[in-house]
PDB file of C-alpha atoms in Angstrom:
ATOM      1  CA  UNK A 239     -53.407 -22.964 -39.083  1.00 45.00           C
ATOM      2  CA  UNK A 240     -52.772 -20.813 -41.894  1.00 47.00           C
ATOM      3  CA  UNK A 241     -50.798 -17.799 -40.394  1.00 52.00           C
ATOM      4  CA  UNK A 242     -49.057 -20.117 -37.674  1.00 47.00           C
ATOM      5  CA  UNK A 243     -45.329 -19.662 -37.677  1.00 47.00           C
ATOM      6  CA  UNK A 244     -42.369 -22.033 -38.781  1.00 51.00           C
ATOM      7  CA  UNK A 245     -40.676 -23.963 -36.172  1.00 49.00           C
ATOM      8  CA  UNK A 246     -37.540 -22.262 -37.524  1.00 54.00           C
ATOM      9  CA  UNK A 247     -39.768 -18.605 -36.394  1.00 49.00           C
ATOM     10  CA  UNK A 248     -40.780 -20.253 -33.249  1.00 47.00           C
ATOM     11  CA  UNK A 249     -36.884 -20.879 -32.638  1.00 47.00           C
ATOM     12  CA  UNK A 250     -35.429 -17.644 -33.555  1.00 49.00           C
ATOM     13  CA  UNK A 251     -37.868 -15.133 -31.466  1.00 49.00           C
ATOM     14  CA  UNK A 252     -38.239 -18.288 -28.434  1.00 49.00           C
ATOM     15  CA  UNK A 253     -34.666 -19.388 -28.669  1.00 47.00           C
ATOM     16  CA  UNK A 254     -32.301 -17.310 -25.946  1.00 45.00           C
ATOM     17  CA  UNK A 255     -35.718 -17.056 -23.512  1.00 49.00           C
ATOM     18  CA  UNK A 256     -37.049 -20.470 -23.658  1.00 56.00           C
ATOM     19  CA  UNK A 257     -33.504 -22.584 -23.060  1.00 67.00           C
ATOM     20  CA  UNK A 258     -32.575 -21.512 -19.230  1.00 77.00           C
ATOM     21  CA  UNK A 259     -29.482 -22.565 -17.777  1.00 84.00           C
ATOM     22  CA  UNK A 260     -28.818 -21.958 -14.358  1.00 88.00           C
ATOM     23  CA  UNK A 261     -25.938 -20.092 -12.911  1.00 90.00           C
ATOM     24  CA  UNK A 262     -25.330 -23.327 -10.810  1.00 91.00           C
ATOM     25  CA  UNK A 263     -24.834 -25.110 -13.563  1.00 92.00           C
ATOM     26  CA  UNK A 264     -22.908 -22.520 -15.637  1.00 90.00           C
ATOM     27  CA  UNK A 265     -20.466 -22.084 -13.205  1.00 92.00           C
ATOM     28  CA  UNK A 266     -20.038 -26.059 -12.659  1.00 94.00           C
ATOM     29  CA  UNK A 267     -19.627 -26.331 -16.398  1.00 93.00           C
ATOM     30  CA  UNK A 268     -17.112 -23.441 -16.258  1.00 91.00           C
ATOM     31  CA  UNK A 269     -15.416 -25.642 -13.376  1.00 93.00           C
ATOM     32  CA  UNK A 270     -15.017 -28.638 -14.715  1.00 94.00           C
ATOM     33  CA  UNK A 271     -13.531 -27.316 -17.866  1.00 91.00           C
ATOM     34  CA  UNK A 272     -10.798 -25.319 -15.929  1.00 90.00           C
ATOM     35  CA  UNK A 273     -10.241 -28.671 -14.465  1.00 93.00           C
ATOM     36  CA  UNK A 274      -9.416 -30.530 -17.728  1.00 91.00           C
ATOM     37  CA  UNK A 275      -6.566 -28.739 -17.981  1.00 86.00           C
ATOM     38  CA  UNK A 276      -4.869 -29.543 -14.507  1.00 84.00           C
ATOM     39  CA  UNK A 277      -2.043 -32.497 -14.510  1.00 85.00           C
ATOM     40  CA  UNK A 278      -2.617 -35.479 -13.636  1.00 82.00           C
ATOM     41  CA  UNK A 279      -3.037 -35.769  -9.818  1.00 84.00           C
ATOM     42  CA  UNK A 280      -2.671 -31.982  -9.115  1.00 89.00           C
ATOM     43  CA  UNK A 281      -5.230 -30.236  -7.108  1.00 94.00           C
ATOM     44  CA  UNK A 282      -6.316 -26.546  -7.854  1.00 91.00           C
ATOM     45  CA  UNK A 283      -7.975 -24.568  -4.640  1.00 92.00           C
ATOM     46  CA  UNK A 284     -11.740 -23.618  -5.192  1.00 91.00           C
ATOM     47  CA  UNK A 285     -10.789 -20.123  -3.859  1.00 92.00           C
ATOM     48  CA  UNK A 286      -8.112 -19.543  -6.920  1.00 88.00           C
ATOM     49  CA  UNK A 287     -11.091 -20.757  -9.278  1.00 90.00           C
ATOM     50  CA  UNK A 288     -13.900 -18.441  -8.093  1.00 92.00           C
ATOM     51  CA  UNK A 289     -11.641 -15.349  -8.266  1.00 89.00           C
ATOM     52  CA  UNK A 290     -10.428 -16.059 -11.683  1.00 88.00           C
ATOM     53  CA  UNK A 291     -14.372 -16.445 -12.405  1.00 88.00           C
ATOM     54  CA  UNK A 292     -15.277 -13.558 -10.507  1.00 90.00           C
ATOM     55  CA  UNK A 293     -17.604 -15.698  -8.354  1.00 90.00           C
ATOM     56  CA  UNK A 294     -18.472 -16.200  -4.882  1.00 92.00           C
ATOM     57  CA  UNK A 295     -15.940 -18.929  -3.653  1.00 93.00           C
ATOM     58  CA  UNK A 296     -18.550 -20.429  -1.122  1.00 94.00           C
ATOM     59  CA  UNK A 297     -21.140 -20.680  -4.239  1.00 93.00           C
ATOM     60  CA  UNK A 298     -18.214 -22.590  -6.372  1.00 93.00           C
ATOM     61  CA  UNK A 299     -17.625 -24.795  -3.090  1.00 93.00           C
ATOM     62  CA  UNK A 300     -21.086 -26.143  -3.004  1.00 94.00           C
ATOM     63  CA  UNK A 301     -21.140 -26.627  -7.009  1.00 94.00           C
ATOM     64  CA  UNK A 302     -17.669 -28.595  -6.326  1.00 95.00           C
ATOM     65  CA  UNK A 303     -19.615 -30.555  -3.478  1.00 94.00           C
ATOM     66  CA  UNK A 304     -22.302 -31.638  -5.571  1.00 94.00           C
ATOM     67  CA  UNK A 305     -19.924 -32.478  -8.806  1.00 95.00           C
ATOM     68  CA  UNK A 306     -18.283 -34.646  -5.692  1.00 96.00           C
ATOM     69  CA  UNK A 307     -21.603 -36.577  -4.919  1.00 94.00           C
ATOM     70  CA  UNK A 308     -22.053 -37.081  -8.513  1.00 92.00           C
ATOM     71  CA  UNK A 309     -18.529 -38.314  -8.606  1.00 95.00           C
ATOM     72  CA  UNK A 310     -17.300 -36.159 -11.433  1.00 95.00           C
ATOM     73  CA  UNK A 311     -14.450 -34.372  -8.944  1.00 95.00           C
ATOM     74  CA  UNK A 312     -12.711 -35.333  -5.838  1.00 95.00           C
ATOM     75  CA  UNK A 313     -12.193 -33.151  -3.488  1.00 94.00           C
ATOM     76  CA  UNK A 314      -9.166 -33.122  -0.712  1.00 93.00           C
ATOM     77  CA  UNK A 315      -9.264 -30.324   2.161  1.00 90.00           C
ATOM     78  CA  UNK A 316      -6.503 -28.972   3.728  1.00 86.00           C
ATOM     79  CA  UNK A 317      -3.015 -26.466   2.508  1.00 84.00           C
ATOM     80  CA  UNK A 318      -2.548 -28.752  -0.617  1.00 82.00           C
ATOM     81  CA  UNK A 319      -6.409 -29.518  -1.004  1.00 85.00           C
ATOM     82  CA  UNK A 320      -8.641 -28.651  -3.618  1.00 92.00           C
ATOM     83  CA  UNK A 321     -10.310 -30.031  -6.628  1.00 95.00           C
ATOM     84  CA  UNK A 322      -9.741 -32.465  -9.226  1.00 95.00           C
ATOM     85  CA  UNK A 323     -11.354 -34.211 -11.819  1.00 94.00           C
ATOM     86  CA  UNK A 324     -11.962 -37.998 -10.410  1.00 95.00           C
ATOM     87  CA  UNK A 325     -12.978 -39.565 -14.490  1.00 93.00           C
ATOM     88  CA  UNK A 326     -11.158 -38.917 -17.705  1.00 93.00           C
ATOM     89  CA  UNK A 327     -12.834 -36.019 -19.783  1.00 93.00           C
ATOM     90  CA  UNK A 328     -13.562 -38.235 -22.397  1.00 94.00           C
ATOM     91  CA  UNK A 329     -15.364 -40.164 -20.944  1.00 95.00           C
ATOM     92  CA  UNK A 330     -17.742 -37.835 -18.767  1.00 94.00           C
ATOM     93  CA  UNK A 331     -21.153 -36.617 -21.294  1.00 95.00           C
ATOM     94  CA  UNK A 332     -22.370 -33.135 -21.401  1.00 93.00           C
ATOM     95  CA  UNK A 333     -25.832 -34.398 -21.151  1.00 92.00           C
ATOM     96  CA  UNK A 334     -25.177 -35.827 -18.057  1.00 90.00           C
ATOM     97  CA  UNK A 335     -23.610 -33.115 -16.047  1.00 92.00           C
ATOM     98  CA  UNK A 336     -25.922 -30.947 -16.889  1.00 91.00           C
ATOM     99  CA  UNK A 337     -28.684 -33.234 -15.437  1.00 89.00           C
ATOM    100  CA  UNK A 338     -26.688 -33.760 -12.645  1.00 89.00           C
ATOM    101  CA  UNK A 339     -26.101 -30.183 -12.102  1.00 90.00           C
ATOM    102  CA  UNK A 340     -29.589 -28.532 -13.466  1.00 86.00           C
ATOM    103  CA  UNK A 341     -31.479 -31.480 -12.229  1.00 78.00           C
ATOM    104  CA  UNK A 342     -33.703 -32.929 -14.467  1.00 70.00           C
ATOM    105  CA  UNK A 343     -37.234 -32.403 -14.194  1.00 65.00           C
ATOM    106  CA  UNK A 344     -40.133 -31.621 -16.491  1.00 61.00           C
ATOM    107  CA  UNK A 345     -40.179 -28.354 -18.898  1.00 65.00           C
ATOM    108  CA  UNK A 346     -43.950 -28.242 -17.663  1.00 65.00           C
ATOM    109  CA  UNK A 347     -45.053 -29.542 -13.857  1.00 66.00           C
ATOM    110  CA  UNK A 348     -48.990 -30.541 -15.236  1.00 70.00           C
ATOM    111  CA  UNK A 349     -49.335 -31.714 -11.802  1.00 65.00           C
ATOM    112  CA  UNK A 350     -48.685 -28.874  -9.283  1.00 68.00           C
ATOM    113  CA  UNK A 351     -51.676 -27.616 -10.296  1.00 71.00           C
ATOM    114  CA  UNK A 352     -53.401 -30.489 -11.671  1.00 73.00           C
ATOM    115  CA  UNK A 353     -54.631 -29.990 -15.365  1.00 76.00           C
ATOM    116  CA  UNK A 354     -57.635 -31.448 -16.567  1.00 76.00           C
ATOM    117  CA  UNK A 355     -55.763 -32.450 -19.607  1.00 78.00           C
ATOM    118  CA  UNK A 356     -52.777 -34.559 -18.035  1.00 71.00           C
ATOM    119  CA  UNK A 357     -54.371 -37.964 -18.867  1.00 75.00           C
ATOM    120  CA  UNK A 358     -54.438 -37.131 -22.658  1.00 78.00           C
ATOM    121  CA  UNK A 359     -52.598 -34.411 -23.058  1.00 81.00           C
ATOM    122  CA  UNK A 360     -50.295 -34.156 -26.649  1.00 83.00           C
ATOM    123  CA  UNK A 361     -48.209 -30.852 -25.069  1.00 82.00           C
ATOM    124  CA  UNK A 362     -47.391 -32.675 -22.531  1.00 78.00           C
ATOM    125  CA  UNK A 363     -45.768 -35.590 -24.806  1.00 80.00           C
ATOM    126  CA  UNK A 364     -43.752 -33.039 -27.048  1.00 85.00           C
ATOM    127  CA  UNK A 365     -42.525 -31.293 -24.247  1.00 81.00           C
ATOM    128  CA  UNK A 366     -41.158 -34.441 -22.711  1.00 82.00           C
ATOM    129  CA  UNK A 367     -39.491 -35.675 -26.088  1.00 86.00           C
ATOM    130  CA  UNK A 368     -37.927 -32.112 -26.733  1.00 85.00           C
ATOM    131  CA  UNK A 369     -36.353 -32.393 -23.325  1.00 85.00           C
ATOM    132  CA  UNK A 370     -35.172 -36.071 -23.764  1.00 87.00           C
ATOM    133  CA  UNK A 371     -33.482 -34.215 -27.233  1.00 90.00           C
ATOM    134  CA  UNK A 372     -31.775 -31.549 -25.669  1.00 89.00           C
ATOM    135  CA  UNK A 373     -30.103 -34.647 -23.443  1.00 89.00           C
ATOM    136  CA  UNK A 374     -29.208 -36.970 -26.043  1.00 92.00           C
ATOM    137  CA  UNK A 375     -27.716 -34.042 -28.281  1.00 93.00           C
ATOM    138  CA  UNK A 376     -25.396 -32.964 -25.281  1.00 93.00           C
ATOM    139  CA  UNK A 377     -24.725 -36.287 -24.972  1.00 94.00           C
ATOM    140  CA  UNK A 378     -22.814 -36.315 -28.343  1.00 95.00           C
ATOM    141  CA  UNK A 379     -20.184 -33.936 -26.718  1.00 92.00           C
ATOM    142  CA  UNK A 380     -17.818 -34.706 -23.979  1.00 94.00           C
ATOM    143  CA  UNK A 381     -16.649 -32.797 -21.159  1.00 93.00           C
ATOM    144  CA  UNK A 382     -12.875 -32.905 -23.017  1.00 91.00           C
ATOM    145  CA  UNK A 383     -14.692 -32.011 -26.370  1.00 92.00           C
ATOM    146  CA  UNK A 384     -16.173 -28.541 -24.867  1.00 88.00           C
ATOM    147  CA  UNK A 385     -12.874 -27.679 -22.694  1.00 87.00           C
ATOM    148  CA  UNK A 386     -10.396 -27.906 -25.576  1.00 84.00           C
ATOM    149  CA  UNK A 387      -9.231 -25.802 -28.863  1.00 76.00           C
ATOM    150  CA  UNK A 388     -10.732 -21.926 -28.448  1.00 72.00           C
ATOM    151  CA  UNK A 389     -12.478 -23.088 -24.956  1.00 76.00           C
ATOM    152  CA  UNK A 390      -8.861 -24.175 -23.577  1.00 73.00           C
ATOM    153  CA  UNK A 391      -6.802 -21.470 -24.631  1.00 76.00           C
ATOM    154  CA  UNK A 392      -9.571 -18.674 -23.318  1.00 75.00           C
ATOM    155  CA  UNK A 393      -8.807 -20.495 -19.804  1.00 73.00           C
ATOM    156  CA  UNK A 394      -5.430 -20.429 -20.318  1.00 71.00           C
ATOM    157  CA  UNK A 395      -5.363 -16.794 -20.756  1.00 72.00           C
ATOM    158  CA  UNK A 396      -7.531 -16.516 -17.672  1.00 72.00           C
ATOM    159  CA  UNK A 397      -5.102 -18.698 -15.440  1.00 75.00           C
ATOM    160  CA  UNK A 398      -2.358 -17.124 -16.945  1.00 67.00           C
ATOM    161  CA  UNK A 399      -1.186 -20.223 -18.972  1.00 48.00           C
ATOM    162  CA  UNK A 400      -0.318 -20.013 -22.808  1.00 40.00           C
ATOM    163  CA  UNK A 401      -2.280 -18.811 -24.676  1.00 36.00           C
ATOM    164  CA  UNK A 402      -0.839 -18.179 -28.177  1.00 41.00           C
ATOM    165  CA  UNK A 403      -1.022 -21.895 -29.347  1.00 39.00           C
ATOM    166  CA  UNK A 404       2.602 -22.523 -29.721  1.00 38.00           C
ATOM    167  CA  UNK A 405       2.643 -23.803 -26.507  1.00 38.00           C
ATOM    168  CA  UNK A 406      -0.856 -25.139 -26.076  1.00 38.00           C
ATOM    169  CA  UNK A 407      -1.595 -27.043 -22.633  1.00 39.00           C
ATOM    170  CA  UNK A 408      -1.068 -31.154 -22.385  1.00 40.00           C
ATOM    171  CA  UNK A 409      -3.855 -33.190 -22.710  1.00 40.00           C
ATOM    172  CA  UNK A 410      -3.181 -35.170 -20.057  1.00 39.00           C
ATOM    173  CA  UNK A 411      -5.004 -38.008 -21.587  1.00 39.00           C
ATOM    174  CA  UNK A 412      -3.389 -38.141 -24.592  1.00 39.00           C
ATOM    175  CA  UNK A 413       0.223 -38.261 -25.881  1.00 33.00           C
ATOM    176  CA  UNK A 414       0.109 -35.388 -28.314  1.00 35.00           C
ATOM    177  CA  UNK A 415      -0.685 -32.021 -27.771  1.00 33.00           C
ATOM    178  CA  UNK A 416      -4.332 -29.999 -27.961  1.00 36.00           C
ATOM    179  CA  UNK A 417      -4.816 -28.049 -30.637  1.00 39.00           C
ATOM    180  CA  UNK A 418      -5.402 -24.725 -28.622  1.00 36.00           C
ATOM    181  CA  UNK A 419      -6.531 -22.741 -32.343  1.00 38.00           C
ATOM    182  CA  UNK A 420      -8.924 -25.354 -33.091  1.00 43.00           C
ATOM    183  CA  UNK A 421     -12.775 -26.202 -31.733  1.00 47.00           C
ATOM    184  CA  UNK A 422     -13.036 -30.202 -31.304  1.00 47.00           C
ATOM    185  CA  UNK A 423     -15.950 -31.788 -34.241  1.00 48.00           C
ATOM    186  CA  UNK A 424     -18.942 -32.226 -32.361  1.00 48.00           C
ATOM    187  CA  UNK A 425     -19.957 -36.006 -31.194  1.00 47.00           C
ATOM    188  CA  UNK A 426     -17.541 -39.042 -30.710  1.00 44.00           C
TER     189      UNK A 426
END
């Protein structure tokens, strides 16, 4: 087509409306990176979380409940209950919490209403493969990768822990300290 726009076109006036996250899954994200920066074996009380957040601690419980299913957190009720990472942040994949926490489905159900074209159908095919993409590049990032540097000392500051990056949280995983003033390289 001779007036059809670039992809890069398509991108920029598409991008912010077309890629939907859900609040479910933002606030599990926002979760588990508050929970990379616990010690080792401590709990932190969903309550505590959600007001931090400024969201509704029953909303955050049910996140936390699911993340437990998926095995991602443990979860311990009780006066020294709460929440805590059950895998090392290194080795738990963007990709895959946010299919576990968005769900993963099709960008396009062809078959609620059942389209003539389903049997042959090229959109269908692209629509697939750009959602397998969006996956596999999340994928490249770890859940330690997007909670540390900038990310880590922004939750700091929220949870009134250092913030300055002279005294920049433990990595509990790791024998030297995170760089609080620095964003991790992308991938591993």
């Amino acid at each position: 087509m001779p007036n059809s726009p670039s992809p890069e076109g398509c991108a920029a006036s598409l991008g912010r409306e077309l890629l939907h996250l859900s609040l479910h899954t933002d606030y599990g994200l926002r979760l588990l990176m508050r929970l990379t920066l616990v010690e080792p074996g401590a709990w932190i009380a969903t309550p505590t979380i959600a007001q931090r957040f400024g969201i509704s601690v029953h909303h955050l419980q049910k996140i936390a409940q699911a993340l437990v299913r998926a095995g991602v957190v443990e979860a311990r009720q009780g006066r020294a209950g709460g929440v805590r990472l059950a895998q090392n942040p290194r080795d738990i994949r963007l990709g895959r919490l946010v299919a576990e926490l968005e769900g993963v489905g099709t960008v396009v159900d062809c078959r609620r209403d059942p389209c003539r074209l389903l049997s042959r159908c090229r959109l269908k095919w692209a629509l697939d493969a750009a959602e397998q993409a969006f996956f596999l590049e999340l994928d490249r990032l770890t859940l330690a990768d997007v909670a540390a540097g900038s990310t880590a000392a922004a939750l700091g500051a929220l949870f009134d822990e250092p913030d300055d990056g002279s005294s920049a949280p433990a990595d509990p995983f790791d024998d030297t300290l995170a760089d609080a003033s620095a964003d991790p390289a992308p991938g591993n």
